[in-house]
Amino acid sequence: MELERLRREKNYHSLIKATYEIWMGKVSWHKKGRMKKKLLQLELALFYLPQGKFAEAHCYTKFLVSDESEQAPSINLIHGLVLYQLWYADLPEEMQIKGLDVQTSLDAHGMSSVDLCQESDKGLDKILLPIHLKLLVEDPVQSVLLYRKLANENYREAVKHLHLALHSTPPLLAALLPLIQLLLLGDRVHEAIMELDYSCSVLDSALPFRLKARLLQCFHRDQITLISSCYQNALVRDPTCNYSMERLIKIHKSGNYSTLCLVEMLAMHLDAVDGKCGIWEELASCFLQLQRAMPSDYEDHVSTNVEAVKDISSCYRIPRIFIDGEAVDSWMIRCRWWASRHFCKRILLFEIQSGEQMLLQFKAACAAHLYGPNFEYVSAVVNSLQQQGNAEQISYLRLHIKNSLKLAENLLAS
């Protein structure tokens, strides 16, 4: 309450600084005064950071890192971020991206939202390369030279301390994105990829895989298998990530990612989220592709004569992706769970009342493949669309109903 009252004072920052200095003076006489003083210096630096007072924060963090034997990973992280902001603030104003601050670097490591990673038409996303360079298009060579000239002492020290924070025990995830940004801003792409390789091996996080995939798409576009593997690994670690899911869908549409793999990733994603309209559309499309591919799958089994007649018959009814290994149990559980998670009456009524016709259409198509054409959700959506007179949507849904996989029924029979 007292701090809130002080915030309205003109000399607010001076009062806070004076308060901390008095406090530090008092604790210096305590048995553990040195450690307590360092903690207070760290607190004061953190007080200045979100307010954009990087020079003031630097006055305290530089003392905290002066004793290398006592450097904590969190101190290296904060000092590295302070130096990063000091360096960035000295760039010509026309090169800076407004709104980039230390909070962006600290918060964006979640990066679960596509909004944080909007793809640039001219290369890297702004979240990875937060800079404006007019020369980039006009004269790429001059751009690279300009990048290298910008690497002053603050830049080098920022890279050093963020590197230490990332390579500490345990490694600090919050250091990853700002470190990658700095390396890319310094035209050190190879080092950035090496840091991401290291991070993928030591961090149980989706972020390094997403960043690595994005860099590979920009600088090694031909490594499509590795790129899709990175997005797949990211999705395994964070099934809620729309960004990774949409990237895999895009790669699939280009013909470089299998339908079988995409179905598994879509199902994993929908285990964790309600699912956007486009996600359900893609899953329905995959189900239809798999259903249409079954006759050729059956013929392959007959021609090779490597399975028993019973197994061939089973494969003819249902694609092998759903019955190989532990997939049967997994998909049976999923079918039972999704009936209440995604297709219950309460959700159906809400979606109808909300007028989400496209979502209803694609979800009903998926439900037809999962539970058959007579499933309550499917019938209700067909009736709703007929009342609306949506001939095109009804035609789409009937195509899926006609070619239904009847997954739940066939899993029980397999």
Short mmCIF file of C-alpha atoms in Angstrom, two decimals:
data_model
loop_
_atom_site.label_atom_id
_atom_site.label_comp_id
_atom_site.label_asym_id
_atom_site.label_seq_id
_atom_site.Cartn_x
_atom_site.Cartn_y
_atom_site.Cartn_z
CA MET A 1 0.00 0.00 0.00
CA GLU A 2 2.82 2.36 0.88
CA LEU A 3 4.53 1.72 -2.47
CA GLU A 4 1.26 2.40 -4.29
CA ARG A 5 0.97 5.72 -2.47
CA LEU A 6 4.58 6.59 -3.33
CA ARG A 7 3.95 5.78 -7.02
CA ARG A 8 1.94 9.00 -7.29
CA GLU A 9 4.89 11.08 -6.09
CA LYS A 10 7.05 12.90 -8.65
CA ASN A 11 10.25 11.61 -7.05
CA TYR A 12 8.92 8.05 -6.82
CA HIS A 13 12.06 6.35 -8.20
CA SER A 14 14.37 8.38 -5.98
CA LEU A 15 12.33 7.44 -2.91
CA ILE A 16 12.43 3.74 -3.80
CA LYS A 17 16.18 3.89 -4.40
CA ALA A 18 16.75 5.71 -1.10
CA THR A 19 14.60 3.14 0.73
CA TYR A 20 16.62 0.26 -0.67
CA GLU A 21 19.93 1.96 0.09
CA ILE A 22 18.90 2.44 3.73
CA TRP A 23 17.83 -1.19 3.83
CA MET A 24 21.13 -2.35 2.31
CA GLY A 25 23.03 -0.25 4.84
CA LYS A 26 21.24 -1.94 7.71
CA VAL A 27 21.64 -5.53 6.50
CA SER A 28 25.37 -5.07 5.90
CA TRP A 29 25.88 -5.45 9.66
CA HIS A 30 24.10 -8.80 9.76
CA LYS A 31 25.88 -12.16 9.79
CA LYS A 32 24.68 -12.91 6.25
CA GLY A 33 24.67 -9.27 5.26
CA ARG A 34 26.64 -9.71 2.04
CA MET A 35 24.16 -12.20 0.60
CA LYS A 36 21.16 -10.14 1.73
CA LYS A 37 22.65 -7.02 0.17
CA LYS A 38 23.03 -8.85 -3.16
CA LEU A 39 19.42 -9.94 -3.02
CA LEU A 40 18.33 -6.36 -2.41
CA GLN A 41 20.46 -5.15 -5.33
CA LEU A 42 18.80 -7.78 -7.50
CA GLU A 43 15.35 -6.66 -6.33
CA LEU A 44 16.16 -3.06 -7.14
CA ALA A 45 17.41 -4.03 -10.62
CA LEU A 46 14.17 -5.93 -11.21
CA PHE A 47 12.24 -2.87 -10.05
CA TYR A 48 13.92 -0.73 -12.73
CA LEU A 49 13.69 -3.24 -15.59
CA PRO A 50 9.95 -3.17 -16.44
CA GLN A 51 10.02 0.62 -16.30
CA GLY A 52 12.64 0.84 -19.03
CA LYS A 53 15.32 2.26 -16.70
CA PHE A 54 18.04 -0.02 -17.99
CA ALA A 55 21.00 2.19 -17.05
CA GLU A 56 19.84 2.26 -13.43
CA ALA A 57 19.34 -1.51 -13.44
CA HIS A 58 22.81 -1.96 -14.92
CA CYS A 59 24.35 -0.04 -12.01
CA TYR A 60 23.32 -2.88 -9.73
CA THR A 61 23.62 -5.96 -11.94
CA LYS A 62 27.22 -5.14 -12.92
CA PHE A 63 28.23 -5.49 -9.27
CA LEU A 64 26.33 -8.76 -8.95
CA VAL A 65 28.28 -10.36 -11.83
CA SER A 66 31.67 -8.92 -10.85
CA ASP A 67 32.42 -11.95 -8.65
CA GLU A 68 32.42 -14.82 -11.14
CA SER A 69 32.69 -17.43 -8.36
CA GLU A 70 29.32 -16.37 -6.96
CA GLN A 71 27.36 -15.79 -10.17
CA ALA A 72 23.92 -17.39 -10.05
CA PRO A 73 22.20 -18.36 -13.34
CA SER A 74 19.34 -15.94 -12.63
CA ILE A 75 21.82 -13.07 -12.17
CA ASN A 76 23.48 -13.87 -15.50
CA LEU A 77 20.04 -13.91 -17.10
CA ILE A 78 19.00 -10.54 -15.69
CA HIS A 79 22.36 -8.90 -16.40
CA GLY A 80 22.28 -10.27 -19.95
CA LEU A 81 18.78 -8.87 -20.50
CA VAL A 82 19.81 -5.48 -19.10
CA LEU A 83 22.81 -5.32 -21.45
CA TYR A 84 20.63 -6.44 -24.36
CA GLN A 85 18.24 -3.57 -23.70
CA LEU A 86 21.07 -1.05 -23.29
CA TRP A 87 22.54 -2.16 -26.61
CA TYR A 88 19.15 -2.14 -28.35
CA ALA A 89 18.32 1.33 -27.00
CA ASP A 90 21.49 2.68 -28.66
CA LEU A 91 20.47 1.48 -32.12
CA PRO A 92 19.23 4.15 -34.54
CA GLU A 93 15.55 4.77 -33.85
CA GLU A 94 14.49 3.79 -37.37
CA MET A 95 15.98 0.33 -36.80
CA GLN A 96 14.16 -0.37 -33.54
CA ILE A 97 10.82 -2.11 -33.28
CA LYS A 98 8.56 -0.15 -30.99
CA GLY A 99 7.29 -2.07 -28.01
CA LEU A 100 10.26 -4.44 -27.73
CA ASP A 101 11.31 -4.48 -24.09
CA VAL A 102 12.67 -6.85 -21.53
CA GLN A 103 9.17 -8.09 -20.72
CA THR A 104 8.80 -9.25 -24.31
CA SER A 105 11.96 -11.31 -23.99
CA LEU A 106 10.89 -12.75 -20.65
CA ASP A 107 7.28 -13.52 -21.60
CA ALA A 108 7.57 -14.56 -25.24
CA HIS A 109 9.39 -17.80 -24.41
CA GLY A 110 5.92 -19.32 -24.01
CA MET A 111 5.24 -18.54 -27.66
CA SER A 112 2.14 -20.70 -27.73
CA SER A 113 0.23 -18.10 -29.66
CA VAL A 114 0.56 -17.76 -33.40
CA ASP A 115 0.29 -13.99 -32.86
CA LEU A 116 3.77 -13.98 -31.36
CA CYS A 117 5.20 -15.72 -34.38
CA GLN A 118 3.58 -14.16 -37.38
CA GLU A 119 5.67 -15.10 -40.36
CA SER A 120 7.32 -12.25 -42.15
CA ASP A 121 7.06 -12.04 -45.92
CA LYS A 122 10.72 -11.02 -46.06
CA GLY A 123 12.35 -13.69 -43.89
CA LEU A 124 12.48 -14.13 -40.15
CA ASP A 125 9.66 -13.26 -37.79
CA LYS A 126 10.05 -10.06 -35.79
CA ILE A 127 10.08 -12.09 -32.60
CA LEU A 128 13.32 -13.69 -33.85
CA LEU A 129 14.84 -10.71 -35.65
CA PRO A 130 13.48 -7.62 -33.87
CA ILE A 131 14.91 -4.95 -36.14
CA HIS A 132 14.01 -2.79 -39.14
CA LEU A 133 16.62 -2.66 -41.90
CA LYS A 134 15.68 -0.87 -45.12
CA LEU A 135 18.98 -2.00 -46.59
CA LEU A 136 17.94 -5.62 -46.19
CA VAL A 137 16.06 -5.49 -49.49
CA GLU A 138 18.05 -2.75 -51.20
CA ASP A 139 21.55 -4.01 -50.37
CA PRO A 140 21.86 -7.28 -48.38
CA VAL A 141 25.68 -7.09 -48.27
CA GLN A 142 25.59 -3.67 -46.62
CA SER A 143 22.99 -4.98 -44.20
CA VAL A 144 25.33 -7.74 -43.04
CA LEU A 145 28.20 -5.27 -42.64
CA LEU A 146 25.94 -2.97 -40.64
CA TYR A 147 24.92 -5.86 -38.39
CA ARG A 148 28.55 -6.60 -37.57
CA LYS A 149 29.37 -2.98 -36.80
CA LEU A 150 26.58 -2.95 -34.23
CA ALA A 151 28.24 -5.63 -32.09
CA ASN A 152 29.77 -3.42 -29.39
CA GLU A 153 30.82 -4.29 -25.83
CA ASN A 154 27.26 -4.34 -24.50
CA TYR A 155 26.29 -6.74 -27.28
CA ARG A 156 29.19 -9.11 -26.59
CA GLU A 157 28.61 -9.07 -22.83
CA ALA A 158 24.88 -9.66 -23.29
CA VAL A 159 25.59 -12.73 -25.43
CA LYS A 160 28.13 -13.96 -22.88
CA HIS A 161 25.83 -13.75 -19.87
CA LEU A 162 22.75 -15.11 -21.62
CA HIS A 163 24.89 -18.00 -22.85
CA LEU A 164 26.02 -18.65 -19.26
CA ALA A 165 22.41 -18.61 -18.07
CA LEU A 166 21.33 -21.04 -20.78
CA HIS A 167 24.26 -23.39 -20.10
CA SER A 168 23.84 -23.31 -16.33
CA THR A 169 22.64 -26.20 -14.18
CA PRO A 170 19.72 -26.31 -14.57
CA PRO A 171 19.56 -24.36 -17.84
CA LEU A 172 17.30 -21.30 -17.83
CA LEU A 173 14.71 -21.41 -20.61
CA ALA A 174 14.07 -17.67 -20.30
CA ALA A 175 17.59 -17.00 -21.65
CA LEU A 176 16.99 -18.87 -24.90
CA LEU A 177 14.89 -16.47 -26.98
CA PRO A 178 16.87 -13.28 -26.19
CA LEU A 179 20.13 -15.15 -26.86
CA ILE A 180 18.87 -16.39 -30.23
CA GLN A 181 17.66 -12.88 -31.08
CA LEU A 182 21.08 -11.42 -30.33
CA LEU A 183 22.93 -14.06 -32.33
CA LEU A 184 20.67 -13.47 -35.33
CA LEU A 185 21.00 -9.70 -34.96
CA GLY A 186 24.77 -10.22 -35.07
CA ASP A 187 24.55 -12.37 -38.23
CA ARG A 188 25.62 -15.47 -36.26
CA VAL A 189 23.08 -17.88 -37.70
CA HIS A 190 25.22 -21.01 -37.33
CA GLU A 191 25.80 -20.28 -33.64
CA ALA A 192 22.08 -19.71 -33.15
CA ILE A 193 21.28 -23.13 -34.64
CA MET A 194 23.97 -24.75 -32.47
CA GLU A 195 22.44 -23.17 -29.35
CA LEU A 196 19.06 -24.50 -30.41
CA ASP A 197 20.50 -27.99 -30.97
CA TYR A 198 21.90 -27.86 -27.44
CA SER A 199 18.63 -26.55 -26.01
CA CYS A 200 16.60 -29.26 -27.73
CA SER A 201 18.75 -31.86 -25.98
CA VAL A 202 18.65 -30.39 -22.45
CA LEU A 203 15.35 -28.50 -22.15
CA ASP A 204 12.01 -30.26 -21.81
CA SER A 205 10.25 -27.49 -23.68
CA ALA A 206 8.59 -26.96 -27.04
CA LEU A 207 10.26 -23.57 -27.57
CA PRO A 208 13.71 -24.68 -28.84
CA PHE A 209 12.10 -27.04 -31.34
CA ARG A 210 9.78 -24.31 -32.65
CA LEU A 211 12.63 -21.83 -32.98
CA LYS A 212 14.88 -24.38 -34.66
CA ALA A 213 12.16 -25.30 -37.15
CA ARG A 214 11.60 -21.64 -37.98
CA LEU A 215 15.31 -20.98 -38.55
CA LEU A 216 15.65 -24.08 -40.70
CA GLN A 217 12.69 -22.92 -42.80
CA CYS A 218 14.52 -19.66 -43.45
CA PHE A 219 18.08 -20.88 -43.94
CA HIS A 220 17.82 -24.62 -44.78
CA ARG A 221 14.45 -24.92 -46.46
CA ASP A 222 15.40 -28.19 -48.17
CA GLN A 223 15.67 -30.04 -44.82
CA ILE A 224 11.91 -30.56 -44.74
CA THR A 225 12.08 -33.88 -42.85
CA LEU A 226 14.06 -32.26 -40.04
CA ILE A 227 11.74 -29.23 -40.02
CA SER A 228 8.61 -31.37 -39.69
CA SER A 229 10.36 -33.45 -37.01
CA CYS A 230 11.05 -30.28 -35.01
CA TYR A 231 7.41 -29.17 -35.16
CA GLN A 232 6.33 -32.69 -34.25
CA ASN A 233 8.65 -32.72 -31.21
CA ALA A 234 7.35 -29.28 -30.23
CA LEU A 235 3.77 -30.52 -30.39
CA VAL A 236 4.58 -33.61 -28.31
CA ARG A 237 5.94 -31.31 -25.59
CA ASP A 238 3.13 -28.78 -25.91
CA PRO A 239 0.02 -30.34 -27.51
CA THR A 240 -1.90 -27.06 -27.06
CA CYS A 241 0.36 -25.18 -29.50
CA ASN A 242 -1.68 -23.97 -32.48
CA TYR A 243 1.47 -22.64 -34.15
CA SER A 244 3.21 -26.03 -34.40
CA MET A 245 -0.03 -27.74 -35.45
CA GLU A 246 -0.71 -25.25 -38.22
CA ARG A 247 2.88 -25.55 -39.46
CA LEU A 248 2.55 -29.33 -39.74
CA ILE A 249 -0.74 -28.92 -41.61
CA LYS A 250 0.97 -26.53 -44.02
CA ILE A 251 3.84 -28.98 -44.60
CA HIS A 252 1.31 -31.79 -45.14
CA LYS A 253 -0.55 -29.76 -47.75
CA SER A 254 2.73 -29.28 -49.62
CA GLY A 255 3.05 -33.08 -49.80
CA ASN A 256 5.99 -33.36 -47.41
CA TYR A 257 4.31 -34.83 -44.32
CA SER A 258 2.33 -38.07 -44.25
CA THR A 259 -1.39 -38.26 -43.57
CA LEU A 260 -0.80 -41.01 -41.00
CA CYS A 261 1.56 -38.83 -38.96
CA LEU A 262 -0.73 -35.83 -39.26
CA VAL A 263 -3.72 -37.78 -37.92
CA GLU A 264 -1.72 -38.70 -34.81
CA MET A 265 -0.63 -35.10 -34.28
CA LEU A 266 -4.14 -33.75 -34.84
CA ALA A 267 -5.56 -36.26 -32.37
CA MET A 268 -2.92 -35.37 -29.78
CA HIS A 269 -3.69 -31.68 -30.27
CA LEU A 270 -7.44 -32.25 -29.89
CA ASP A 271 -6.82 -34.26 -26.74
CA ALA A 272 -5.51 -31.01 -25.24
CA VAL A 273 -7.69 -28.28 -26.81
CA ASP A 274 -11.24 -27.74 -28.06
CA GLY A 275 -9.89 -27.29 -31.57
CA LYS A 276 -10.25 -24.51 -34.11
CA CYS A 277 -12.47 -24.90 -37.15
CA GLY A 278 -9.49 -25.52 -39.45
CA ILE A 279 -8.16 -28.29 -37.22
CA TRP A 280 -11.42 -30.26 -37.40
CA GLU A 281 -11.56 -29.66 -41.15
CA GLU A 282 -8.08 -31.11 -41.58
CA LEU A 283 -8.85 -34.15 -39.41
CA ALA A 284 -12.02 -34.86 -41.41
CA SER A 285 -10.01 -34.56 -44.63
CA CYS A 286 -7.41 -37.01 -43.30
CA PHE A 287 -10.09 -39.52 -42.28
CA LEU A 288 -11.56 -39.34 -45.79
CA GLN A 289 -8.13 -39.84 -47.38
CA LEU A 290 -7.46 -42.87 -45.20
CA GLN A 291 -10.87 -44.37 -45.98
CA ARG A 292 -10.34 -43.96 -49.72
CA ALA A 293 -6.86 -45.48 -49.48
CA MET A 294 -8.13 -48.69 -47.82
CA PRO A 295 -8.90 -50.66 -51.00
CA SER A 296 -5.30 -50.26 -52.23
CA ASP A 297 -4.06 -51.17 -48.76
CA TYR A 298 -6.16 -54.35 -48.92
CA GLU A 299 -4.81 -55.22 -52.38
CA ASP A 300 -1.23 -54.81 -51.12
CA HIS A 301 -1.90 -57.31 -48.34
CA VAL A 302 -3.45 -59.83 -50.74
CA SER A 303 -0.63 -59.54 -53.28
CA THR A 304 2.11 -60.01 -50.67
CA ASN A 305 0.12 -62.74 -48.86
CA VAL A 306 1.90 -61.96 -45.58
CA GLU A 307 -1.13 -61.72 -43.27
CA ALA A 308 -3.77 -64.19 -42.25
CA VAL A 309 -7.18 -63.87 -43.90
CA LYS A 310 -8.67 -62.56 -40.66
CA ASP A 311 -6.05 -59.83 -40.41
CA ILE A 312 -6.56 -58.87 -44.06
CA SER A 313 -10.28 -58.58 -43.48
CA SER A 314 -9.63 -56.43 -40.41
CA CYS A 315 -7.26 -54.16 -42.34
CA TYR A 316 -9.85 -53.79 -45.08
CA ARG A 317 -12.39 -52.47 -42.58
CA ILE A 318 -10.05 -50.04 -40.87
CA PRO A 319 -6.67 -48.41 -41.72
CA ARG A 320 -3.65 -49.99 -40.06
CA ILE A 321 -2.77 -46.76 -38.24
CA PHE A 322 -5.62 -47.49 -35.82
CA ILE A 323 -4.81 -51.15 -35.09
CA ASP A 324 -1.00 -51.41 -35.13
CA GLY A 325 0.62 -52.01 -31.74
CA GLU A 326 -1.00 -50.09 -28.90
CA ALA A 327 -3.02 -47.92 -31.28
CA VAL A 328 -6.18 -50.00 -30.80
CA ASP A 329 -6.40 -49.31 -27.07
CA SER A 330 -5.34 -45.69 -27.54
CA TRP A 331 -8.02 -44.95 -30.15
CA MET A 332 -10.73 -46.88 -28.27
CA ILE A 333 -10.07 -44.76 -25.18
CA ARG A 334 -9.98 -41.62 -27.31
CA CYS A 335 -13.32 -42.43 -28.97
CA ARG A 336 -15.00 -42.94 -25.60
CA TRP A 337 -13.44 -39.78 -24.17
CA TRP A 338 -14.16 -37.51 -27.15
CA ALA A 339 -17.84 -38.49 -27.08
CA SER A 340 -18.16 -36.45 -23.87
CA ARG A 341 -15.28 -34.02 -24.41
CA HIS A 342 -16.08 -32.79 -27.93
CA PHE A 343 -19.47 -34.19 -28.95
CA CYS A 344 -21.74 -34.09 -25.90
CA LYS A 345 -25.24 -32.54 -26.05
CA ARG A 346 -24.21 -29.47 -24.04
CA ILE A 347 -21.43 -28.59 -26.49
CA LEU A 348 -23.68 -29.33 -29.47
CA LEU A 349 -26.40 -26.95 -28.21
CA PHE A 350 -23.84 -24.24 -27.49
CA GLU A 351 -22.33 -24.50 -30.99
CA ILE A 352 -25.76 -24.45 -32.65
CA GLN A 353 -26.87 -21.44 -30.59
CA SER A 354 -23.59 -19.68 -31.41
CA GLY A 355 -24.25 -20.14 -35.12
CA GLU A 356 -20.86 -21.75 -35.72
CA GLN A 357 -22.00 -23.52 -38.88
CA MET A 358 -18.55 -24.25 -40.29
CA LEU A 359 -17.30 -25.68 -37.00
CA LEU A 360 -20.44 -27.85 -36.73
CA GLN A 361 -19.95 -29.06 -40.29
CA PHE A 362 -16.33 -30.17 -39.79
CA LYS A 363 -16.87 -31.62 -36.31
CA ALA A 364 -19.87 -33.59 -37.54
CA ALA A 365 -17.77 -34.97 -40.42
CA CYS A 366 -15.17 -36.15 -37.88
CA ALA A 367 -17.91 -37.59 -35.64
CA ALA A 368 -19.30 -39.54 -38.61
CA HIS A 369 -15.89 -41.15 -39.14
CA LEU A 370 -15.44 -41.85 -35.43
CA TYR A 371 -18.91 -43.06 -34.43
CA GLY A 372 -20.82 -43.67 -37.65
CA PRO A 373 -23.58 -41.75 -39.50
CA ASN A 374 -26.25 -42.43 -36.84
CA PHE A 375 -24.33 -40.76 -34.01
CA GLU A 376 -26.49 -38.16 -32.21
CA TYR A 377 -24.12 -35.24 -32.90
CA VAL A 378 -24.08 -36.04 -36.63
CA SER A 379 -27.86 -36.35 -36.91
CA ALA A 380 -28.42 -33.10 -35.00
CA VAL A 381 -26.00 -31.17 -37.21
CA VAL A 382 -27.59 -32.56 -40.39
CA ASN A 383 -31.02 -31.42 -39.15
CA SER A 384 -29.64 -28.00 -38.21
CA LEU A 385 -28.03 -27.52 -41.62
CA GLN A 386 -31.20 -28.63 -43.40
CA GLN A 387 -33.22 -26.08 -41.44
CA GLN A 388 -30.70 -23.42 -42.45
CA GLY A 389 -30.88 -24.55 -46.08
CA ASN A 390 -27.09 -24.88 -46.40
CA ALA A 391 -26.98 -27.20 -49.43
CA GLU A 392 -23.21 -26.97 -49.89
CA GLN A 393 -22.49 -27.85 -46.27
CA ILE A 394 -25.02 -30.69 -46.32
CA SER A 395 -23.37 -32.08 -49.47
CA TYR A 396 -19.96 -31.93 -47.78
CA LEU A 397 -21.23 -33.71 -44.69
CA ARG A 398 -23.04 -36.41 -46.68
CA LEU A 399 -19.80 -37.20 -48.51
CA HIS A 400 -18.15 -37.99 -45.18
CA ILE A 401 -21.20 -39.87 -43.90
CA LYS A 402 -21.22 -42.03 -47.04
CA ASN A 403 -17.51 -42.81 -46.63
CA SER A 404 -17.56 -43.13 -42.84
CA LEU A 405 -14.72 -45.07 -41.23
CA LYS A 406 -17.02 -46.07 -38.33
CA LEU A 407 -13.87 -46.16 -36.26
CA ALA A 408 -15.33 -47.00 -32.84
CA GLU A 409 -17.41 -49.87 -34.28
CA ASN A 410 -14.54 -51.32 -36.30
CA LEU A 411 -12.07 -51.02 -33.44
CA LEU A 412 -14.28 -53.30 -31.36
CA ALA A 413 -14.44 -55.77 -34.24
CA SER A 414 -10.71 -55.71 -35.04
#
